[in-house]
mmCIF file of C-alpha atoms in Angstrom:
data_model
loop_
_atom_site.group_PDB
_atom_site.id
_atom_site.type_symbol
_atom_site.label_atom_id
_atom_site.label_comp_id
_atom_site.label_asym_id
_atom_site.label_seq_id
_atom_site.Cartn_x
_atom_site.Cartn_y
_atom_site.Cartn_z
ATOM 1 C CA UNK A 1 44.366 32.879 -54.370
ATOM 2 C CA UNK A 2 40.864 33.326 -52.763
ATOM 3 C CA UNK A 3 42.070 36.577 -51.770
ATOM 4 C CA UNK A 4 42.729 37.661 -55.277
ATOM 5 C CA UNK A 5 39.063 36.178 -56.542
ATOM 6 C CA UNK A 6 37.215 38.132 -53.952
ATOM 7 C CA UNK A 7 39.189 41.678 -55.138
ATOM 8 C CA UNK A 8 38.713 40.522 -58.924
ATOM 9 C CA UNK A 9 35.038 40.348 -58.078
ATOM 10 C CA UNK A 10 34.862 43.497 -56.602
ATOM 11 C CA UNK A 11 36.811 44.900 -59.492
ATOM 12 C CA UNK A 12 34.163 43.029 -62.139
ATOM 13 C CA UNK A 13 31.474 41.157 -60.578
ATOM 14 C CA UNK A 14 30.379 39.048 -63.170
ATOM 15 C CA UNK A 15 33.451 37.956 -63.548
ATOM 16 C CA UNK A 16 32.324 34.436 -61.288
ATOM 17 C CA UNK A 17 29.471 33.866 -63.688
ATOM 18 C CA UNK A 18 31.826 33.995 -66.366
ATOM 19 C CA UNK A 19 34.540 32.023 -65.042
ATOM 20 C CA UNK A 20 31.667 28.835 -64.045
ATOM 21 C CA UNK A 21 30.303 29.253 -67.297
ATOM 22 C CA UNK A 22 33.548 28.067 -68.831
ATOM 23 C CA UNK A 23 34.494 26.001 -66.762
ATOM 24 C CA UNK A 24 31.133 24.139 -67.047
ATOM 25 C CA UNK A 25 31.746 23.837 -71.068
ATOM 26 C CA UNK A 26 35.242 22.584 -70.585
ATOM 27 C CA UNK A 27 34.276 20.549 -67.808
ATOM 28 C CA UNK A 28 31.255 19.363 -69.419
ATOM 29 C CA UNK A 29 33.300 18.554 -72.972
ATOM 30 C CA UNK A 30 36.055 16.555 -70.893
ATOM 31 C CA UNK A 31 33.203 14.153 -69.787
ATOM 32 C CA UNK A 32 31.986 13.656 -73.227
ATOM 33 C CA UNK A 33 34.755 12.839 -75.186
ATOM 34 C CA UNK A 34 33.079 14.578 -77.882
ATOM 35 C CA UNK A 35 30.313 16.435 -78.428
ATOM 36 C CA UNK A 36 28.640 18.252 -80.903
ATOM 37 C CA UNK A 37 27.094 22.240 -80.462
ATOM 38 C CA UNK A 38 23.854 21.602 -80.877
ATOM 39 C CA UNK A 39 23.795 18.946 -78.537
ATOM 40 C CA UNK A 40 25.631 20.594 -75.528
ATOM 41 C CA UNK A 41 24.048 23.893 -75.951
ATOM 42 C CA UNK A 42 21.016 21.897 -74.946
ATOM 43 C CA UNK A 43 22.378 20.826 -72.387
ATOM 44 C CA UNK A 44 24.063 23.609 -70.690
ATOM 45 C CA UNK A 45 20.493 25.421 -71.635
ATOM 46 C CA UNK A 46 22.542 28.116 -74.108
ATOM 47 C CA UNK A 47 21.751 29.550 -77.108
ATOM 48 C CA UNK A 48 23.821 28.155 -79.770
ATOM 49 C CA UNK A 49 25.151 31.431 -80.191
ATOM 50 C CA UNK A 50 26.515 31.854 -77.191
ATOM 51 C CA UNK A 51 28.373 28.882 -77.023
ATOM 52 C CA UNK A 52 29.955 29.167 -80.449
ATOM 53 C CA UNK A 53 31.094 32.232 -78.596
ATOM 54 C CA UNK A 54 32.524 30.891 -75.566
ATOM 55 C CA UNK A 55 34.307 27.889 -77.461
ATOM 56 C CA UNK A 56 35.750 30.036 -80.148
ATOM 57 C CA UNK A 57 37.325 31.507 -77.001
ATOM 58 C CA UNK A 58 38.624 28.560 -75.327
ATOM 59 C CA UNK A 59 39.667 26.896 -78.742
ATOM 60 C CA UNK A 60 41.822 30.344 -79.034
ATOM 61 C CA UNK A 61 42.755 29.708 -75.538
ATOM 62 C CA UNK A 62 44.326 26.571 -76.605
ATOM 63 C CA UNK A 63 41.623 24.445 -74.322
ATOM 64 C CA UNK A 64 39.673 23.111 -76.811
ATOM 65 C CA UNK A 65 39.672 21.878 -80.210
ATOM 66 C CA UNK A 66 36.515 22.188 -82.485
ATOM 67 C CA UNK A 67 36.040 20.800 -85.974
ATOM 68 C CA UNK A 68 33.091 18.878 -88.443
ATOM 69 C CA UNK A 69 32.958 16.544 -85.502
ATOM 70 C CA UNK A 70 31.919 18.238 -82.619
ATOM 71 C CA UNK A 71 34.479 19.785 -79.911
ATOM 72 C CA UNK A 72 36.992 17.739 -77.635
ATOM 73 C CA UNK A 73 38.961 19.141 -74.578
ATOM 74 C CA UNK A 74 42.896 19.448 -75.343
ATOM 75 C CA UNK A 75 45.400 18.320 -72.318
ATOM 76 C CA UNK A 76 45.588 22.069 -71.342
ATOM 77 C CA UNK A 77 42.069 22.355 -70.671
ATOM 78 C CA UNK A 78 41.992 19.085 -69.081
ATOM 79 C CA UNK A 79 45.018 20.149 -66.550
ATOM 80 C CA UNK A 80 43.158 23.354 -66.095
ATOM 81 C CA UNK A 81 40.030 22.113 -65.197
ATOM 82 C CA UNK A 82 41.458 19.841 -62.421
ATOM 83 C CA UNK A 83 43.389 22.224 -61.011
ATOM 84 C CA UNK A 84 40.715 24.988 -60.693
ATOM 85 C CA UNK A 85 38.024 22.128 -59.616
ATOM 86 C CA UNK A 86 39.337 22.841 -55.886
ATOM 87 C CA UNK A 87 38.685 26.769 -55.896
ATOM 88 C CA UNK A 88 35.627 26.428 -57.709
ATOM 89 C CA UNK A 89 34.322 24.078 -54.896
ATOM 90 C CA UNK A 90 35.530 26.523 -52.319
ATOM 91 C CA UNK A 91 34.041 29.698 -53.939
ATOM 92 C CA UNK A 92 30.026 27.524 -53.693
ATOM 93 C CA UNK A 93 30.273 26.042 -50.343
ATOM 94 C CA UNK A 94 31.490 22.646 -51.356
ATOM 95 C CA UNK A 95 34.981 22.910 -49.663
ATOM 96 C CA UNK A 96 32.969 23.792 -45.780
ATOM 97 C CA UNK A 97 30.032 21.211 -46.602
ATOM 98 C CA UNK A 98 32.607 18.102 -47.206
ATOM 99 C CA UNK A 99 34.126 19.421 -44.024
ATOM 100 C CA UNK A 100 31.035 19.318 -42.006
ATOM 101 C CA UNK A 101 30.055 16.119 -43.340
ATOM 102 C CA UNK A 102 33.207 14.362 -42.499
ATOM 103 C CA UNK A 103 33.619 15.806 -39.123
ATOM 104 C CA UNK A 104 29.669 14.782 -38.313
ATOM 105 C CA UNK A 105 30.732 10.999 -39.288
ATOM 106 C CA UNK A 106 34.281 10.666 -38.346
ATOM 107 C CA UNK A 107 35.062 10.413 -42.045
ATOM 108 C CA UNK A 108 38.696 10.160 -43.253
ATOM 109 C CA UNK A 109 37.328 12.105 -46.781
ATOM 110 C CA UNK A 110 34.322 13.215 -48.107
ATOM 111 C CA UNK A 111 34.619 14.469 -51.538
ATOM 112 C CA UNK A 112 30.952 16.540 -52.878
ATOM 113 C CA UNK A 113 31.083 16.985 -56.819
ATOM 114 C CA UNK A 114 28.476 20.089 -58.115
ATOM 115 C CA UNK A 115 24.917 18.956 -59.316
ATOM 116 C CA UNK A 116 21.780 16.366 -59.110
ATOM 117 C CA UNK A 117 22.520 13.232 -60.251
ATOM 118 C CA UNK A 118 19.030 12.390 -60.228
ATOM 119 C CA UNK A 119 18.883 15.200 -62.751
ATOM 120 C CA UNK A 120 21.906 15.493 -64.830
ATOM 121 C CA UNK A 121 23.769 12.586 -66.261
ATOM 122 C CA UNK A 122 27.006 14.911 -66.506
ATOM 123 C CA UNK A 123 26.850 14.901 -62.549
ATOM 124 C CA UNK A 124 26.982 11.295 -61.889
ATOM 125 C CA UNK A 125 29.662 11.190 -64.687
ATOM 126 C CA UNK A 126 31.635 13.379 -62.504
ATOM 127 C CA UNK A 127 30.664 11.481 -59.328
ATOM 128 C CA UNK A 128 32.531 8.539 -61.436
ATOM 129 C CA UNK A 129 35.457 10.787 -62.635
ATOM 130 C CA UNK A 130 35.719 11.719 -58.211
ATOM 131 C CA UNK A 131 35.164 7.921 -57.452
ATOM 132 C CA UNK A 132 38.073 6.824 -59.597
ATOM 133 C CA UNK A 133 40.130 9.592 -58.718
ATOM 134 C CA UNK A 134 39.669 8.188 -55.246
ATOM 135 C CA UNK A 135 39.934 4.769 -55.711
ATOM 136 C CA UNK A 136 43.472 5.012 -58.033
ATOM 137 C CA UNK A 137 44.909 7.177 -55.115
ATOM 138 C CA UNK A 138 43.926 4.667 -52.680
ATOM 139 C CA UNK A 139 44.879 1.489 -54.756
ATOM 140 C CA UNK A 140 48.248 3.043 -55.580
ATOM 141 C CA UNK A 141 49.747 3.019 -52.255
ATOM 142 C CA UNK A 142 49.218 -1.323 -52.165
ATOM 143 C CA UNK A 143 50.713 -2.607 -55.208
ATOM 144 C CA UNK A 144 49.170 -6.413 -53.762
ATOM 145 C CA UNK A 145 45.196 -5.751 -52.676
ATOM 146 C CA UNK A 146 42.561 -7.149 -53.479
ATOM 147 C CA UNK A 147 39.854 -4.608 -53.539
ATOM 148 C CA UNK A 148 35.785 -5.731 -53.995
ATOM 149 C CA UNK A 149 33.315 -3.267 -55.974
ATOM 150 C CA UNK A 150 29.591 -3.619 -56.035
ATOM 151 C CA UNK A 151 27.790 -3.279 -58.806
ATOM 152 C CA UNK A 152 25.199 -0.033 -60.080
ATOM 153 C CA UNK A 153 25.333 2.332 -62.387
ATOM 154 C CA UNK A 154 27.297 4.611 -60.165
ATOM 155 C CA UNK A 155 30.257 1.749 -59.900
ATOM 156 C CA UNK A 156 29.734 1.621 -63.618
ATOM 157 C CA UNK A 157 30.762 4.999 -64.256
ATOM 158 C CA UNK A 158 33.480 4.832 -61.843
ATOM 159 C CA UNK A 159 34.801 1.915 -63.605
ATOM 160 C CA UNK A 160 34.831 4.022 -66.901
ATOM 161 C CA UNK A 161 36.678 6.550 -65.758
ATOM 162 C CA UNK A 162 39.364 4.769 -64.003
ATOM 163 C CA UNK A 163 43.184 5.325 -65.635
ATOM 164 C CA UNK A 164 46.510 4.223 -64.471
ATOM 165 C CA UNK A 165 49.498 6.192 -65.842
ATOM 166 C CA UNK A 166 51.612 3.065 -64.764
ATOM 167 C CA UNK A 167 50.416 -0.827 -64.920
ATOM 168 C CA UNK A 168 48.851 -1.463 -61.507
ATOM 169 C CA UNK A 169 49.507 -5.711 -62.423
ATOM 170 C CA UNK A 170 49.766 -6.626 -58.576
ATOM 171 C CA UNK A 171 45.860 -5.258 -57.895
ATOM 172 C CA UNK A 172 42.720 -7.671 -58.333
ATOM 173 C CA UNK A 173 39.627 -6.709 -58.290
ATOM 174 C CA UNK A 174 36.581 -9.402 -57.376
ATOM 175 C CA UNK A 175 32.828 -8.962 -57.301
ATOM 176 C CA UNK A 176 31.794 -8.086 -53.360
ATOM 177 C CA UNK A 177 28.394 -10.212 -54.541
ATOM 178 C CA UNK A 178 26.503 -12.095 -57.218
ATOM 179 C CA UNK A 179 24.473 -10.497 -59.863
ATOM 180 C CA UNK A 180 21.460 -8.925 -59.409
ATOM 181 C CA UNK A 181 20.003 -9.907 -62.618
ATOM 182 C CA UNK A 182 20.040 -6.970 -64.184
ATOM 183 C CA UNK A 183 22.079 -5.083 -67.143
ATOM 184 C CA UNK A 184 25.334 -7.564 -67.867
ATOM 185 C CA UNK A 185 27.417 -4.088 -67.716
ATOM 186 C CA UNK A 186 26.012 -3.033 -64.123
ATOM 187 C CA UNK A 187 26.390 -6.450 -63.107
ATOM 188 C CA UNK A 188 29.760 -6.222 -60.093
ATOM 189 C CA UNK A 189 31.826 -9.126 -62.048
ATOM 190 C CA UNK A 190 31.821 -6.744 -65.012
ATOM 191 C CA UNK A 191 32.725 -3.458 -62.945
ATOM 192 C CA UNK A 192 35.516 -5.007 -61.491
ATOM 193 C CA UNK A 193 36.988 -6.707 -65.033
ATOM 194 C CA UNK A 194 36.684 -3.231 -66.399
ATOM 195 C CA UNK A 195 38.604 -1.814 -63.306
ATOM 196 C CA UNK A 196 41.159 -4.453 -63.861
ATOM 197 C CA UNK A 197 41.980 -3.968 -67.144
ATOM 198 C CA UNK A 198 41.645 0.158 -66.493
ATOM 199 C CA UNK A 199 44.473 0.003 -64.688
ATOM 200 C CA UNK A 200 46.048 -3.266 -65.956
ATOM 201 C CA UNK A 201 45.323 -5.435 -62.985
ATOM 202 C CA UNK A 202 43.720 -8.834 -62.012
ATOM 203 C CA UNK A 203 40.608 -9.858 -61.888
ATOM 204 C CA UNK A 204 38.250 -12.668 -60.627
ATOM 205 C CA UNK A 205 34.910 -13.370 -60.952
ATOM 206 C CA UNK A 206 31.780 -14.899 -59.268
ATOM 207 C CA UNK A 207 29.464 -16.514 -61.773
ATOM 208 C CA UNK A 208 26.562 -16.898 -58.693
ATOM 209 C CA UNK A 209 22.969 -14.808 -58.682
ATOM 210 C CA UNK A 210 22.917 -12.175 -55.773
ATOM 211 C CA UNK A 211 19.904 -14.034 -54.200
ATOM 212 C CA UNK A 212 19.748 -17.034 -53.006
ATOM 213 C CA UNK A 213 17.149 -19.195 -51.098
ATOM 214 C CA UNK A 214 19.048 -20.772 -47.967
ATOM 215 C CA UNK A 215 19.239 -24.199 -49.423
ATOM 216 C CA UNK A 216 20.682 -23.089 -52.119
ATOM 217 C CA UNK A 217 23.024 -20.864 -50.581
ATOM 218 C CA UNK A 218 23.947 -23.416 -48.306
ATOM 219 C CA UNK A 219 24.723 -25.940 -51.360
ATOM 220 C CA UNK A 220 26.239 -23.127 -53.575
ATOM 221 C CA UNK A 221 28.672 -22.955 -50.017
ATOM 222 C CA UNK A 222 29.847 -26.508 -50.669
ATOM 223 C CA UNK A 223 31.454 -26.226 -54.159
ATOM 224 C CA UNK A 224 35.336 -26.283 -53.677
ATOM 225 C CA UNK A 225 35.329 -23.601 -56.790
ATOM 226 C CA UNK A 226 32.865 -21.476 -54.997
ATOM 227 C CA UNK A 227 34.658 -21.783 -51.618
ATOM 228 C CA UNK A 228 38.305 -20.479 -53.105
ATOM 229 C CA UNK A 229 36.779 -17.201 -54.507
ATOM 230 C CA UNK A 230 34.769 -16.252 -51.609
ATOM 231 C CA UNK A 231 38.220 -16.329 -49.725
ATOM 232 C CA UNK A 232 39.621 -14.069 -52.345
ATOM 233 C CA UNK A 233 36.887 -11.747 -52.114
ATOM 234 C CA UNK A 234 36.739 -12.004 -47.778
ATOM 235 C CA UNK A 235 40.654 -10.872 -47.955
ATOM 236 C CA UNK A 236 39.751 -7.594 -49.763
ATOM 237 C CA UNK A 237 41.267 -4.960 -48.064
ATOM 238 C CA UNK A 238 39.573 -2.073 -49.845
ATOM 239 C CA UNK A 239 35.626 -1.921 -51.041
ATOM 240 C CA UNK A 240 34.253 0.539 -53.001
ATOM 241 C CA UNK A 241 30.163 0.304 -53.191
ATOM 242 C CA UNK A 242 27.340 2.218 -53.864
ATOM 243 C CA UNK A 243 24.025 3.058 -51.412
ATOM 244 C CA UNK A 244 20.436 2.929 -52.626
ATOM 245 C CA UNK A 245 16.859 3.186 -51.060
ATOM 246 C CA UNK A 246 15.727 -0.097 -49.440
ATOM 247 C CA UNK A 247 12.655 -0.195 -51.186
ATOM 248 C CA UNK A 248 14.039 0.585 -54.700
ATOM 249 C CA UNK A 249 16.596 -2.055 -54.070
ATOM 250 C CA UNK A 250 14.167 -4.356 -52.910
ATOM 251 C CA UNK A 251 12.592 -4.450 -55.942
ATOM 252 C CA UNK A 252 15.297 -4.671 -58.131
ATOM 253 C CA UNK A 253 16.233 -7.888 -56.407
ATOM 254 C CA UNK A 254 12.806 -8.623 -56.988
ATOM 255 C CA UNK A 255 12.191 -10.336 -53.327
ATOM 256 C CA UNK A 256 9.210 -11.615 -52.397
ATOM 257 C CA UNK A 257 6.016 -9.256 -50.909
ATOM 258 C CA UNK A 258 6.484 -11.121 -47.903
ATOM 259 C CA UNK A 259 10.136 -9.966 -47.352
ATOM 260 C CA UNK A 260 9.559 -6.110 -48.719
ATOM 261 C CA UNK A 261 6.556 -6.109 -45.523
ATOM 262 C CA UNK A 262 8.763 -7.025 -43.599
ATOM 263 C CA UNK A 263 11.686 -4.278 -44.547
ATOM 264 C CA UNK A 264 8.798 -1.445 -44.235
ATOM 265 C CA UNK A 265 7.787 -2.786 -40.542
ATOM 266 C CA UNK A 266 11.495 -2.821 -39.688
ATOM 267 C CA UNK A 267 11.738 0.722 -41.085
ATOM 268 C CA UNK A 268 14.427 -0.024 -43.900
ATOM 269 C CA UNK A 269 15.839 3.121 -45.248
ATOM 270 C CA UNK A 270 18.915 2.168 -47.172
ATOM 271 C CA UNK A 271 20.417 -0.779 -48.398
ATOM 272 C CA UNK A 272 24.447 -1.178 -49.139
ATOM 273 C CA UNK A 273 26.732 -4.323 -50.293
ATOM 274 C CA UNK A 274 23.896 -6.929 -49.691
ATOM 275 C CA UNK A 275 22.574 -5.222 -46.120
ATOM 276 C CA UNK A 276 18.994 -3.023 -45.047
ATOM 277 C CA UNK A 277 20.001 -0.079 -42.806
ATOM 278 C CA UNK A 278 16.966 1.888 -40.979
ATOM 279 C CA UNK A 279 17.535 5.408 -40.275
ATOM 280 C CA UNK A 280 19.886 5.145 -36.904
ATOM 281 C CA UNK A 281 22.057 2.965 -39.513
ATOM 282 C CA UNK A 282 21.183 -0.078 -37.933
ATOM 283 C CA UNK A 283 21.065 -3.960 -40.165
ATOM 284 C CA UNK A 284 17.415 -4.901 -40.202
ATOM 285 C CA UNK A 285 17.685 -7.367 -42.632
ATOM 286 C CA UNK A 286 20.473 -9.063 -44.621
ATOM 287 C CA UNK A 287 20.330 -10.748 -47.915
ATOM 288 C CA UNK A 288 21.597 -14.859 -48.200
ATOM 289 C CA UNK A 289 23.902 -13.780 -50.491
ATOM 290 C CA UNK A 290 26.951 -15.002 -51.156
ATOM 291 C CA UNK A 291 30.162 -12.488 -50.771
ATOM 292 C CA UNK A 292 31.181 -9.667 -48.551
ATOM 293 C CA UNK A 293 29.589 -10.332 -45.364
ATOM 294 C CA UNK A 294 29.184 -7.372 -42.499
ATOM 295 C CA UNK A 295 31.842 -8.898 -40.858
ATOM 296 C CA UNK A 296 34.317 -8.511 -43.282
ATOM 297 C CA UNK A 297 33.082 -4.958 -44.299
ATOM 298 C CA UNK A 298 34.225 -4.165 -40.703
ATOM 299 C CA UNK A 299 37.605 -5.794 -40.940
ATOM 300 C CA UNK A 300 38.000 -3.376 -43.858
ATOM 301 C CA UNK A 301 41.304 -1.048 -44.198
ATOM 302 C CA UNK A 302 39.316 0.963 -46.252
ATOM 303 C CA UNK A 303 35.635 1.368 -47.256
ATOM 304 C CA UNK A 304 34.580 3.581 -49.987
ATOM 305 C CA UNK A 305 30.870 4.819 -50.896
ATOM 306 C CA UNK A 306 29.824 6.557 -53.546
ATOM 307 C CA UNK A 307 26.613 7.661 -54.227
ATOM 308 C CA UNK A 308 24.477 10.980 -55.408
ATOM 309 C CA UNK A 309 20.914 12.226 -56.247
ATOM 310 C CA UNK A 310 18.600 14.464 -53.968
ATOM 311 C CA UNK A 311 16.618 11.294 -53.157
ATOM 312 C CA UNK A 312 19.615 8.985 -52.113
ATOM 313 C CA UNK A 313 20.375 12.084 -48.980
ATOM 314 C CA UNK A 314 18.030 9.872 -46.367
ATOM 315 C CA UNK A 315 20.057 6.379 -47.694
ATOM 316 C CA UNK A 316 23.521 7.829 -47.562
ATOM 317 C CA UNK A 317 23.111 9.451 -44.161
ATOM 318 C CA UNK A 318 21.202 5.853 -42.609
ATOM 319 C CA UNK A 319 24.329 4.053 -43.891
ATOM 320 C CA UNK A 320 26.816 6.946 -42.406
ATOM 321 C CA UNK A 321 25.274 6.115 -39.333
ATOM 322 C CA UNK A 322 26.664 2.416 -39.114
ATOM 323 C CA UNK A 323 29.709 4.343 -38.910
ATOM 324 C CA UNK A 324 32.080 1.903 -40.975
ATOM 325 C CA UNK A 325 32.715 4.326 -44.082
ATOM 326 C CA UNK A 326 36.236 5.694 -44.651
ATOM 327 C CA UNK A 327 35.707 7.764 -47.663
ATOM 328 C CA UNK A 328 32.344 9.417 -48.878
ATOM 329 C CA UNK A 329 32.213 10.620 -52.609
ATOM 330 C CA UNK A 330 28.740 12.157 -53.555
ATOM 331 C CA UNK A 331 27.046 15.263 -55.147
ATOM 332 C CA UNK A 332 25.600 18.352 -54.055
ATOM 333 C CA UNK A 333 21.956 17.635 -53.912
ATOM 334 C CA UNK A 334 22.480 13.974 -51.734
ATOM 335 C CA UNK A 335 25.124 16.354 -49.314
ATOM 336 C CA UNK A 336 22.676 19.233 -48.855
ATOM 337 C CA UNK A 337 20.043 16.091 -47.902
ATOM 338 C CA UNK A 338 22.566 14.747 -45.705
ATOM 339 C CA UNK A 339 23.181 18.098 -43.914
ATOM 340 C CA UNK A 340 19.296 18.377 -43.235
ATOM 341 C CA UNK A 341 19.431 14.766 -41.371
ATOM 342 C CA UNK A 342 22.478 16.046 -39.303
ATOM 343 C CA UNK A 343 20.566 18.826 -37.977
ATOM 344 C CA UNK A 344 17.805 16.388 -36.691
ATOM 345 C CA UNK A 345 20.312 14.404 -34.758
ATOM 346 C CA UNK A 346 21.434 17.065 -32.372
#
């Protein structure tokens, strides 16, 4: 088939631009939902007149339907745009960067979706759509885990767009921590109810903050309620977490100056499921927190990160380094990043 492209190209060389221009509209729709003209032409950067074009073509095409509402992908565009998602990857370099990536690491997979998603909020909707995909592949082969999901706005959107075709009712999914205080819907106990009932599973939750001073960890540690779900979540056989900077986490935790000195002494780079990573990807620093400890992140069958954004590249490639990751799924702009660190390491 890549064959054929490169003659057809030959033959009518714009006929790439025009087949990613599209593909992006269709692609761009089936994230939405629904959208209206106005507002995707703004954000594709077309005229409105050229994308009245392009849909009246795919609506004849029998890939979209528009009316008073706005437009909204049919089943045949949606079937078409994950089956040409592979060659389109291929034909920009995606296909051979994933490769190079996972070979680097010792990765099982490493899945890179096109975009920023520092930049675009339709690319870390599609690093969601690729972490689900993931995740419901993996999940289906073990109609019993328990899997354990952090929680982020990345999990969030990987949450969203998690489906089940058949009731997974065997699965539960459990908070790998406490709450970091922030946005009830970013929080992990919410992530992982909303994967549960996704895909019609189980769920349990862990109504504890993310930090804790020691003593309070330490009495938290002697509640019999508190003691049976930690269990739960230490038998997880599967995690599926997200990777940020040290510092930004840092704050967001909102730990003390004392402890974010001491992180930029130690070199912190990247911080994942509770842990500081410096750049060779080793712990410098973990949280009293109570849930998935490093231990049991090692014990892992599988372990799943997903992460994008330009500025993440450093982060992911630190935590790469501790070499316990399975499965990588992340965008364009954080793989490019993570190429340039490779190169410094040989």
């Amino acid at each position: 088939m890549r064959e054929m492209l490169d003659i057809q190209k030959q033959l009518v060389p714009d006929l790439l631009d025009i087949m990613n221009k599209r593909y992006t509209i269709l692609h761009h729709v089936m994230l939405s939902g629904l959208v209206g003209r106005r507002t995707l032409a703004g954000t594709l950067g077309m005229t409105e007149r050229v994308l009245r074009g392009e849909a009246d073509f795919l609506k004849a095409q029998g890939l979209l339907e528009v009316d008073a509402l706005g437009m909204r992908i049919t089943e045949a565009g949606r079937k078409l745009v994950e089956s040409f998602q592979p060659l389109l990857q291929e034909t920009f370099g995606l296909t051979e960067l994933e490769e190079r990536i996972r070979s680097h690491y010792g990765l099982k997979q490493v899945i890179v979706v096109p975009g920023d998603s520092d930049q675009s909020p339709h690319a870390k909707m599609e690093l969601g759509r690729a972490g689900a995909g993931v995740l419901r592949k993996i999940a289906g082969k073990d109609p019993d885990v328990v899997i354990a999901v952090a929680g982020g706005s990345t999990m969030a959107h990987v949450a969203n767009h998690l489906t089940s075709a058949v009731p997974l009712k065997g699965i539960t999914f459990v908070p790998a921590r406490g709450g970091l205080g922030e946005s009830v819907e970013l929080q992990a106990n919410t992530v992982a109810s909303t994967m549960a009932k996704k895909i019609g599973g189980q769920y349990r939750l862990l109504h504890v903050p993310d930090h804790l001073s020691e003593e309070a960890y330490q009495s938290l540690m002697l509640e019999t309620g508190i003691v049976e779900i930690i269990q739960v979540i230490r038998s997880a056989r599967i995690v599926v977490h997200g990777i940020g900077n040290a510092m930004v986490m840092a704050r967001r935790r909102k730990v003390d100056q004392a402890t974010i000195d001491s992180l930029m002494n130690d070199g912190a780079l990247a911080e994942a499921f509770g842990y500081y990573f410096d750049r060779q990807g080793q712990v410098v620093h973990k949280m009293p927190t109570i849930g998935l400890r490093i231990e049991d992140i090692q014990q892992m069958e599988t372990v799943i990160g997903v992460a994008g954004g330009k500025s993440k590249g450093e982060a992911i490639a630190a935590v790469l380094r501790f070499r316990h990751e399975d499965i990588l799924v992340t965008d364009e702009a954080a793989a490019l990043e993570i190429a340039e660190q490779m190169k410094q390491e040989v």
